[in-house]
Coordinates of N, CA and C in Angstrom, one line a residue:
X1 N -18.9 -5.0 -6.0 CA -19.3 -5.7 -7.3 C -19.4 -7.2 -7.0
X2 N -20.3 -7.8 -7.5 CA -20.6 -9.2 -7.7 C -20.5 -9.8 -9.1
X3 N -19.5 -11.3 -9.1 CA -19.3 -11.7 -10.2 C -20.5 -12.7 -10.1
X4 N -21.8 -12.7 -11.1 CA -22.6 -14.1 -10.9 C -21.7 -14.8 -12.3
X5 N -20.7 -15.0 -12.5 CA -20.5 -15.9 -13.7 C -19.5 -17.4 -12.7
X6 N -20.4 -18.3 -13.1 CA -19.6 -19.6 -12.3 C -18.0 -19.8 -13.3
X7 N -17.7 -19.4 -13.9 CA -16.3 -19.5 -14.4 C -15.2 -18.3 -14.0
X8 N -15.8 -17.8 -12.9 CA -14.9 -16.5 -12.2 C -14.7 -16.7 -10.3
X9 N -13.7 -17.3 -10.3 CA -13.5 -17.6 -8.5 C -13.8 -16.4 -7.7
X10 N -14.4 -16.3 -6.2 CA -14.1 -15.1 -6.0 C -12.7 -15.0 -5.5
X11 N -12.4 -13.9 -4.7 CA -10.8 -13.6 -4.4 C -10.6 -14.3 -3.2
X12 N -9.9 -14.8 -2.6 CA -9.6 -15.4 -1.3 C -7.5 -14.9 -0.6
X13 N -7.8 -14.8 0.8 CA -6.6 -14.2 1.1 C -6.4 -15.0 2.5
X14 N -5.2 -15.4 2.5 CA -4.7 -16.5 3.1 C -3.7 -15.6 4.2
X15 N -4.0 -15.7 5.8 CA -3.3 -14.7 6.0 C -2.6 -16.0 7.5
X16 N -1.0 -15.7 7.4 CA -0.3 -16.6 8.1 C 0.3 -15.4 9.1
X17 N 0.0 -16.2 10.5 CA 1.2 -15.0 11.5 C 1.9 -16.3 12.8
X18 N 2.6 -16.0 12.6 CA 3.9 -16.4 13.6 C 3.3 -16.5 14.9
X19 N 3.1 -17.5 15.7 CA 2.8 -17.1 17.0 C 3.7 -16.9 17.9
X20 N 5.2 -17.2 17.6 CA 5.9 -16.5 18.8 C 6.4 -14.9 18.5
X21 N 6.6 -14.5 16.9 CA 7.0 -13.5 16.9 C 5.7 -12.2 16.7
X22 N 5.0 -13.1 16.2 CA 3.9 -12.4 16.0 C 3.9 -11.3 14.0
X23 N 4.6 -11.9 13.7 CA 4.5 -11.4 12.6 C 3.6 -12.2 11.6
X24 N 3.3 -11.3 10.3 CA 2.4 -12.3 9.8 C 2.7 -11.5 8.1
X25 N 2.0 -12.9 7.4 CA 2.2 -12.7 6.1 C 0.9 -12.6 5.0
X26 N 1.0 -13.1 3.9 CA -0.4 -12.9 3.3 C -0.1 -13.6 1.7
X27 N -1.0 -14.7 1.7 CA -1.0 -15.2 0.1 C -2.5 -14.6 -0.1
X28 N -2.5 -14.2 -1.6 CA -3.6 -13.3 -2.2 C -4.1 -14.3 -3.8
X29 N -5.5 -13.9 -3.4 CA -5.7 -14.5 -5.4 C -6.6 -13.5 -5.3
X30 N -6.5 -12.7 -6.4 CA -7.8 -11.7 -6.7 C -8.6 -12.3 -7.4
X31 N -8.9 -13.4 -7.7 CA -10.3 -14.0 -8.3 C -10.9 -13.0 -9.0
X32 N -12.2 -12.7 -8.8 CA -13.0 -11.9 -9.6 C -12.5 -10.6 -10.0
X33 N -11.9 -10.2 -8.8 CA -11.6 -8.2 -9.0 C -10.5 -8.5 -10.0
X34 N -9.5 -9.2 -10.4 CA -8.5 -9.1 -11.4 C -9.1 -9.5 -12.7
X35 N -10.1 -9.3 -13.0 CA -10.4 -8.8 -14.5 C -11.7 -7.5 -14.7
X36 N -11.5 -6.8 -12.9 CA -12.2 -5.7 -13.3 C -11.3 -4.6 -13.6
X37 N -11.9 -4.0 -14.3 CA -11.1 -2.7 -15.0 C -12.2 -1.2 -14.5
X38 N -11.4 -0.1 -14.8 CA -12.2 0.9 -14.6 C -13.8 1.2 -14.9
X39 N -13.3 0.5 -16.6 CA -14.5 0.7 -17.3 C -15.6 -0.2 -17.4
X40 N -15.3 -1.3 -16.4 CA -16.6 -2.4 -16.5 C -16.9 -1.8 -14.4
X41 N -16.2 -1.3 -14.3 CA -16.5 -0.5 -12.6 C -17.8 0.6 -13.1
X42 N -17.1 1.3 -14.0 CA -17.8 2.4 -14.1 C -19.2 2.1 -15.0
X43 N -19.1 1.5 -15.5 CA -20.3 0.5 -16.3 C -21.4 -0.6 -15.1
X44 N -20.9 -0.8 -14.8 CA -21.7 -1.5 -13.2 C -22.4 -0.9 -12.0
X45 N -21.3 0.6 -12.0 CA -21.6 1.4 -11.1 C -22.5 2.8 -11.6
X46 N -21.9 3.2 -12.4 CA -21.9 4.4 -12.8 C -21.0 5.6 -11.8
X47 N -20.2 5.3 -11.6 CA -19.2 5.8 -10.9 C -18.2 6.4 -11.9
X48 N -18.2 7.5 -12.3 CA -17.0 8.3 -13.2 C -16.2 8.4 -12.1
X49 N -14.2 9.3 -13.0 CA -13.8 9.6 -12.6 C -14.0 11.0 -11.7
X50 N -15.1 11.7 -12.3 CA -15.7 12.7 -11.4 C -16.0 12.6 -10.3
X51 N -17.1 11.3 -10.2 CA -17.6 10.8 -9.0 C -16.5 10.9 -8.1
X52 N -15.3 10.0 -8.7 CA -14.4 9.4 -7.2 C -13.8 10.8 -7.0
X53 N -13.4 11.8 -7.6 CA -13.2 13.3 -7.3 C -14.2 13.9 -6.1
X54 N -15.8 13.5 -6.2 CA -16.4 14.3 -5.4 C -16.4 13.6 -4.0
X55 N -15.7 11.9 -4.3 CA -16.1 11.3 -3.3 C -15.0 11.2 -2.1
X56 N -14.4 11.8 -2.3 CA -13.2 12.4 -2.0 C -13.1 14.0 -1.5
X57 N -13.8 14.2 -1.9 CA -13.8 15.5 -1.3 C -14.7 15.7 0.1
X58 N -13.7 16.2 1.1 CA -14.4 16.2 2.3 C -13.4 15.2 3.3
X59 N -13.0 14.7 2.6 CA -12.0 13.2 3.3 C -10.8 13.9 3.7
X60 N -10.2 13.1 5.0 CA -9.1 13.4 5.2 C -7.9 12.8 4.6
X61 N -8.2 11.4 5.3 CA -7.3 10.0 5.0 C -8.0 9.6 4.2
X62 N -7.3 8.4 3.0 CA -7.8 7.3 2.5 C -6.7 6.4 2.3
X63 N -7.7 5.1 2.2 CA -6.3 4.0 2.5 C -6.2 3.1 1.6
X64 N -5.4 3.0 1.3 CA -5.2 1.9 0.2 C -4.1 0.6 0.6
X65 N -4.5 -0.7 0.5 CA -3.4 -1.5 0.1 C -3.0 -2.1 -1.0
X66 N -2.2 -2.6 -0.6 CA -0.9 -3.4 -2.0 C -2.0 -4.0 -3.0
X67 N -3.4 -4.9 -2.1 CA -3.5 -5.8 -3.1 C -4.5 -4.8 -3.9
X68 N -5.0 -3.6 -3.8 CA -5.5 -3.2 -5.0 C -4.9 -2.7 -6.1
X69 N -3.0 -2.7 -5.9 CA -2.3 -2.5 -7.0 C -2.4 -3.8 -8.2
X70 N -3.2 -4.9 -7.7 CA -3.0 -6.2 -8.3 C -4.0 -6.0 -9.8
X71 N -5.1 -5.0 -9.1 CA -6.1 -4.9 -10.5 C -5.8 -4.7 -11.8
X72 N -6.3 -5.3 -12.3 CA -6.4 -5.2 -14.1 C -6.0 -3.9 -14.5
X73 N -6.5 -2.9 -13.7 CA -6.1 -1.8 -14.9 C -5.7 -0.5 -13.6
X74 N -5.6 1.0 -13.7 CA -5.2 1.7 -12.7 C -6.1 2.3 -11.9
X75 N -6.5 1.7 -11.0 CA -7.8 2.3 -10.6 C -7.7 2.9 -9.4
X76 N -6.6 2.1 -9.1 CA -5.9 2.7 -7.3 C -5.4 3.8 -7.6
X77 N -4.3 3.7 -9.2 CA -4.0 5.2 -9.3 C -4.6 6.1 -9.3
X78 N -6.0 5.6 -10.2 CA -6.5 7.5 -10.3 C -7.3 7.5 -9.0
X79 N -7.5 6.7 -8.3 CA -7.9 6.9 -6.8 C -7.0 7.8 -6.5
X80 N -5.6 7.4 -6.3 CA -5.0 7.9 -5.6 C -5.0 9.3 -5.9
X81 N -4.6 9.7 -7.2 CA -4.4 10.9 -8.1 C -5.3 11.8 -7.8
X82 N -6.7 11.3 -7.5 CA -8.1 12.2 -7.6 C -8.1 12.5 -5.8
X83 N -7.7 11.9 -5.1 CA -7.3 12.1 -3.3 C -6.4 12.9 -3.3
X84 N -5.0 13.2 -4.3 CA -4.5 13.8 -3.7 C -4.6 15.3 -4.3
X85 N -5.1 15.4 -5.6 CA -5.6 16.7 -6.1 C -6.3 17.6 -5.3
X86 N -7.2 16.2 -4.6 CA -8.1 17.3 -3.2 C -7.4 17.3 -2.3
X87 N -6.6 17.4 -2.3 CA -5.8 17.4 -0.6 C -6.2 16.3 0.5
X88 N -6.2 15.4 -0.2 CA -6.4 13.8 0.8 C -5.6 13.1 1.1
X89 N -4.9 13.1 2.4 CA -4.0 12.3 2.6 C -3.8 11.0 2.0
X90 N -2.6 10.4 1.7 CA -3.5 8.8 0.9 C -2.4 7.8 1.9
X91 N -3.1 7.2 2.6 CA -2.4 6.2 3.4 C -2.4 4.7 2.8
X92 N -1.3 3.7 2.9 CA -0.4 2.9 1.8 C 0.0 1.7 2.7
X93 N -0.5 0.6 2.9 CA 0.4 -0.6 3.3 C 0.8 -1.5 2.6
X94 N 1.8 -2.1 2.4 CA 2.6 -2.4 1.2 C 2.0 -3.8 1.2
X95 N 1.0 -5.2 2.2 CA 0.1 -5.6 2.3 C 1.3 -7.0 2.3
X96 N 2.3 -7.4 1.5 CA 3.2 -8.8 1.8 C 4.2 -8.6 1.2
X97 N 5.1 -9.1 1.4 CA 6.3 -9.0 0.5 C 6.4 -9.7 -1.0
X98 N 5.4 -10.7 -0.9 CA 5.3 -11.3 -2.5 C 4.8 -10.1 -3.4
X99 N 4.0 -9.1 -2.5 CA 3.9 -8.0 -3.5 C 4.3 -6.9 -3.9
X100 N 5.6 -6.4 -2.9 CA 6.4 -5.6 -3.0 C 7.3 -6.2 -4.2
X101 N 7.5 -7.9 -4.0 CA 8.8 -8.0 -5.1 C 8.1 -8.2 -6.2
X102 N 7.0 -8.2 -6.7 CA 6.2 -7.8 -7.7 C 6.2 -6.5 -8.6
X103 N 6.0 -6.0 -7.6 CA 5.4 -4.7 -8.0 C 6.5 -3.4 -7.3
X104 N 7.5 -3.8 -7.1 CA 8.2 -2.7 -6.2 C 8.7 -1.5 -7.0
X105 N 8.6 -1.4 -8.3 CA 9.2 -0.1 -9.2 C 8.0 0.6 -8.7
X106 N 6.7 0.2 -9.1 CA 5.4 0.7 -9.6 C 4.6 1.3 -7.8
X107 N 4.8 0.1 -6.7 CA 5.2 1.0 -5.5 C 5.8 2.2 -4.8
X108 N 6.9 2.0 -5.2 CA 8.3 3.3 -4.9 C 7.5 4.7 -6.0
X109 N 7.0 4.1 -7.3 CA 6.2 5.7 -7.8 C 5.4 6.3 -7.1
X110 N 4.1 5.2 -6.6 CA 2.9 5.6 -6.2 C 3.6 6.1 -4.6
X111 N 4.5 5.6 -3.8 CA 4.8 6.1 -2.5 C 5.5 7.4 -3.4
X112 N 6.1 8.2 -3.8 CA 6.7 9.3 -4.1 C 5.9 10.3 -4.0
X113 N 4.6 9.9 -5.6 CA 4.1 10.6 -5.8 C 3.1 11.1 -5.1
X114 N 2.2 9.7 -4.4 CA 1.1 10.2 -3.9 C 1.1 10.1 -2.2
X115 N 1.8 9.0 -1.6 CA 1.8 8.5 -0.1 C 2.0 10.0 0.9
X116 N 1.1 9.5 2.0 CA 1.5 10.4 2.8 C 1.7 9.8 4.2
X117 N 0.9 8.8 4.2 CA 1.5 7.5 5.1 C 1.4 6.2 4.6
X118 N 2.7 5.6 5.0 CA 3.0 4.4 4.9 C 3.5 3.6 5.8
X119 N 2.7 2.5 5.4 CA 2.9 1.1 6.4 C 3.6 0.2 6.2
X120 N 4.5 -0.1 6.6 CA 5.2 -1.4 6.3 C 5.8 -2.8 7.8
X121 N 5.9 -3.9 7.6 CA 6.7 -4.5 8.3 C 8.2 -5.0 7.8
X122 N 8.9 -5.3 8.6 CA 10.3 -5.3 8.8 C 10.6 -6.0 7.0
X123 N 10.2 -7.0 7.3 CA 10.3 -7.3 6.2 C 10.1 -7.1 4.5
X124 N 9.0 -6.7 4.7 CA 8.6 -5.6 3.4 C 9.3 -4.3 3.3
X125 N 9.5 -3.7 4.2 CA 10.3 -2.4 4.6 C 11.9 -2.9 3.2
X126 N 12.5 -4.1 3.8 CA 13.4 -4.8 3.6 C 13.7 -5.2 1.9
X127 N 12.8 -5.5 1.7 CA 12.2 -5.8 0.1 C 12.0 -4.6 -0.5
X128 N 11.2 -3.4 -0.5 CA 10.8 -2.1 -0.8 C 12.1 -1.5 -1.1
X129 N 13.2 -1.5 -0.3 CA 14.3 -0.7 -0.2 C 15.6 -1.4 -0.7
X130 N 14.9 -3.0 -1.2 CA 15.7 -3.7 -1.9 C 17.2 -4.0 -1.0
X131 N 16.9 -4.3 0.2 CA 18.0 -5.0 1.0 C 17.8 -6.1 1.7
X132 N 17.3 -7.1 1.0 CA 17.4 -8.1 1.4 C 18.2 -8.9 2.0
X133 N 19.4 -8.5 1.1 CA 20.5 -9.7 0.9 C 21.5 -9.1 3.0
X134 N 21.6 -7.9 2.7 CA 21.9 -7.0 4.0 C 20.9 -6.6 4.9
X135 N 20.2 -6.9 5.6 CA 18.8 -6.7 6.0 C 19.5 -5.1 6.9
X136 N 18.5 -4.3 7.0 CA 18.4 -3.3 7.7 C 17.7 -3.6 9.0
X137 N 18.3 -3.0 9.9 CA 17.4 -2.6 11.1 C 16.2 -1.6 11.1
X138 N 15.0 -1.6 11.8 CA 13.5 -1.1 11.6 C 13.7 0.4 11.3
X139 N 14.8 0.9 12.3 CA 15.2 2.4 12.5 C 15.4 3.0 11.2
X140 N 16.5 2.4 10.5 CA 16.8 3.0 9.5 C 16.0 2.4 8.2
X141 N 15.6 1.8 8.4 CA 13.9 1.0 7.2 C 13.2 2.3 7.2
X142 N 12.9 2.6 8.3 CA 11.6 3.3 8.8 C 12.2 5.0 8.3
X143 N 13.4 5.4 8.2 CA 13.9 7.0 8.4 C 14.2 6.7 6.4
X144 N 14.7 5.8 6.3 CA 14.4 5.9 4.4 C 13.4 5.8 3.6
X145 N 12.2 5.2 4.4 CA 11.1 5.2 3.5 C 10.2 6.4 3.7
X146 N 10.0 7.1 4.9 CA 10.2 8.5 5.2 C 10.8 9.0 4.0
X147 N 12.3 9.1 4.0 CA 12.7 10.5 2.9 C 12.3 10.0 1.6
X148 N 11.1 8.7 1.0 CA 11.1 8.4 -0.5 C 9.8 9.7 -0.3
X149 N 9.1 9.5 0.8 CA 8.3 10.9 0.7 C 8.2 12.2 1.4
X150 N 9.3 12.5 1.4 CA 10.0 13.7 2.2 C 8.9 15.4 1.1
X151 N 8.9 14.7 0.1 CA 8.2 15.7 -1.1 C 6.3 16.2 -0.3
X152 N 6.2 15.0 0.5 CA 4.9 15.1 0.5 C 4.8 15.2 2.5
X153 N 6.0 15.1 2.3 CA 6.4 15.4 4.3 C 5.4 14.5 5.0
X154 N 5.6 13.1 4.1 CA 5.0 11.6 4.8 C 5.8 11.2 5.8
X155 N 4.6 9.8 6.2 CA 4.8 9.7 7.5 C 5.1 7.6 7.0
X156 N 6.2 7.2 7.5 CA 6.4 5.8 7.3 C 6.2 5.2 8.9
X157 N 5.3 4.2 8.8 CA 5.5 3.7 10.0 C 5.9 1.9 9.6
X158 N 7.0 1.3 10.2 CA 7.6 0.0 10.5 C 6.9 -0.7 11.3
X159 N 6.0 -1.9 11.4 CA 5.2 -2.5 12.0 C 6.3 -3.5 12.8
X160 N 6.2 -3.9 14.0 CA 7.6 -5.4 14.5 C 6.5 -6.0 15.2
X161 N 5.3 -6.4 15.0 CA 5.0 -7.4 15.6 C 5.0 -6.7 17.5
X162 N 4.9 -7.5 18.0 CA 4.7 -7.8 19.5 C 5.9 -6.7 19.9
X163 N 6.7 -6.4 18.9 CA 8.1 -5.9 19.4 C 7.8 -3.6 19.3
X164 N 6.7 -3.6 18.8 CA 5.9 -2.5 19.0 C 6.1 -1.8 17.5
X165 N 6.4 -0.6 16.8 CA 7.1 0.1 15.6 C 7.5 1.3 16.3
X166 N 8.5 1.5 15.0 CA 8.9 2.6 14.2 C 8.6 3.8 13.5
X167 N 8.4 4.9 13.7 CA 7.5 6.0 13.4 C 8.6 7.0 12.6
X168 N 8.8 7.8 11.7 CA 9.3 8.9 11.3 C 8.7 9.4 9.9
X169 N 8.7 10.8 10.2 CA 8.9 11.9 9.5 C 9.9 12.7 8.9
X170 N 10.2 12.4 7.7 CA 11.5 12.7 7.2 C 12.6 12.2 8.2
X171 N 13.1 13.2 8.5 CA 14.7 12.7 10.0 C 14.1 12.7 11.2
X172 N 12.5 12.6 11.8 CA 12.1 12.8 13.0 C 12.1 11.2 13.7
X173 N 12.1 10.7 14.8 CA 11.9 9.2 14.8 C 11.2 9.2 15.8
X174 N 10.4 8.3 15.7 CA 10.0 8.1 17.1 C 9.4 6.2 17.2
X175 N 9.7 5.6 18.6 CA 9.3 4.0 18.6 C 8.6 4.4 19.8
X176 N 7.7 2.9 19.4 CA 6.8 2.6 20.9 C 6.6 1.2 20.8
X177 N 6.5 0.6 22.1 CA 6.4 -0.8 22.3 C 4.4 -1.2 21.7
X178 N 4.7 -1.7 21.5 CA 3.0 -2.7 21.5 C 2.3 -2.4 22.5

């Protein structure tokens, strides 16, 4: 979708990474998409929720990040809702920590109900599981965010930068370097 109204920014995303550690972060403005809603989508497009049902069907994976939780109204959800009715995996990266501490009730739902893989780094891992103040190591970040979707026998993977990740399934673990 295209905003031609000159009183609507578009979205711009500011993406910062560490050059020794190699980690990296993300400032977000959704500009234009934060005052689309389903119904000016589906008005633009002609895209029902049927549609995103059929359009989904046939799919294995689909991916979603954090910043489409930012939109005006729920549109990631019933994305998500309509992927996983059809048996669509729905894969999840939690996208910065400014948006986890945002939005982290409304995350922890959507990872329950719908995730079947999720992405995170150390840090967001950290934030998500609300241990900041005690930071966790990647291992056990990575084996709890696992059992938030143990229901859906997801897969959490801990991103470390240059330092490789973290992989598990429910109690399974597995690391690999970069």
């Amino acid at each position: 979708l295209t905003n031609t109204s000159s009183s609507v920014q578009n979205g711009e995303v500011l993406c910062i990474v560490d050059a020794d550690s190699a980690q990296r972060t993300f400032a977000y403005f959704a500009g234009s998409s934060s005052s689309l809603t389903f119904d000016k989508y589906q008005e633009k497009t002609g895209i029902s929720k049927k549609a995103i049902k059929s359009a989904t069907a046939g799919v294995s994976v689909i991916y979603f990040d954090a910043y489409t939780l930012l939109q005006s109204d729920n549109f990631a959800y019933l994305a998500m809702e309509e992927a996983t009715k059809n048996g669509v995996l729905v894969g999840f990266n939690t996208g910065s920590c400014g948006i986890v501490n945002q939005m982290k009730q409304d995350m922890i739902l959507l990872i329950k109900a719908f995730c079947s893989i999720l992405i995170v780094n150390e840090e967001e891992g950290n934030a998500l599981l609300d241990k900041r103040d005690v930071a966790m190591n990647p291992e056990v970040i990575c084996r709890d965010l696992s059992r938030l979707m143990r229901s859906r026998n997801g897969i959490a993977v801990v991103t470390l930068g240059e330092n490789g990740c973290w992989a598990a399934n429910n109690d399974r673990m597995c690391y690999t370097l970069s």
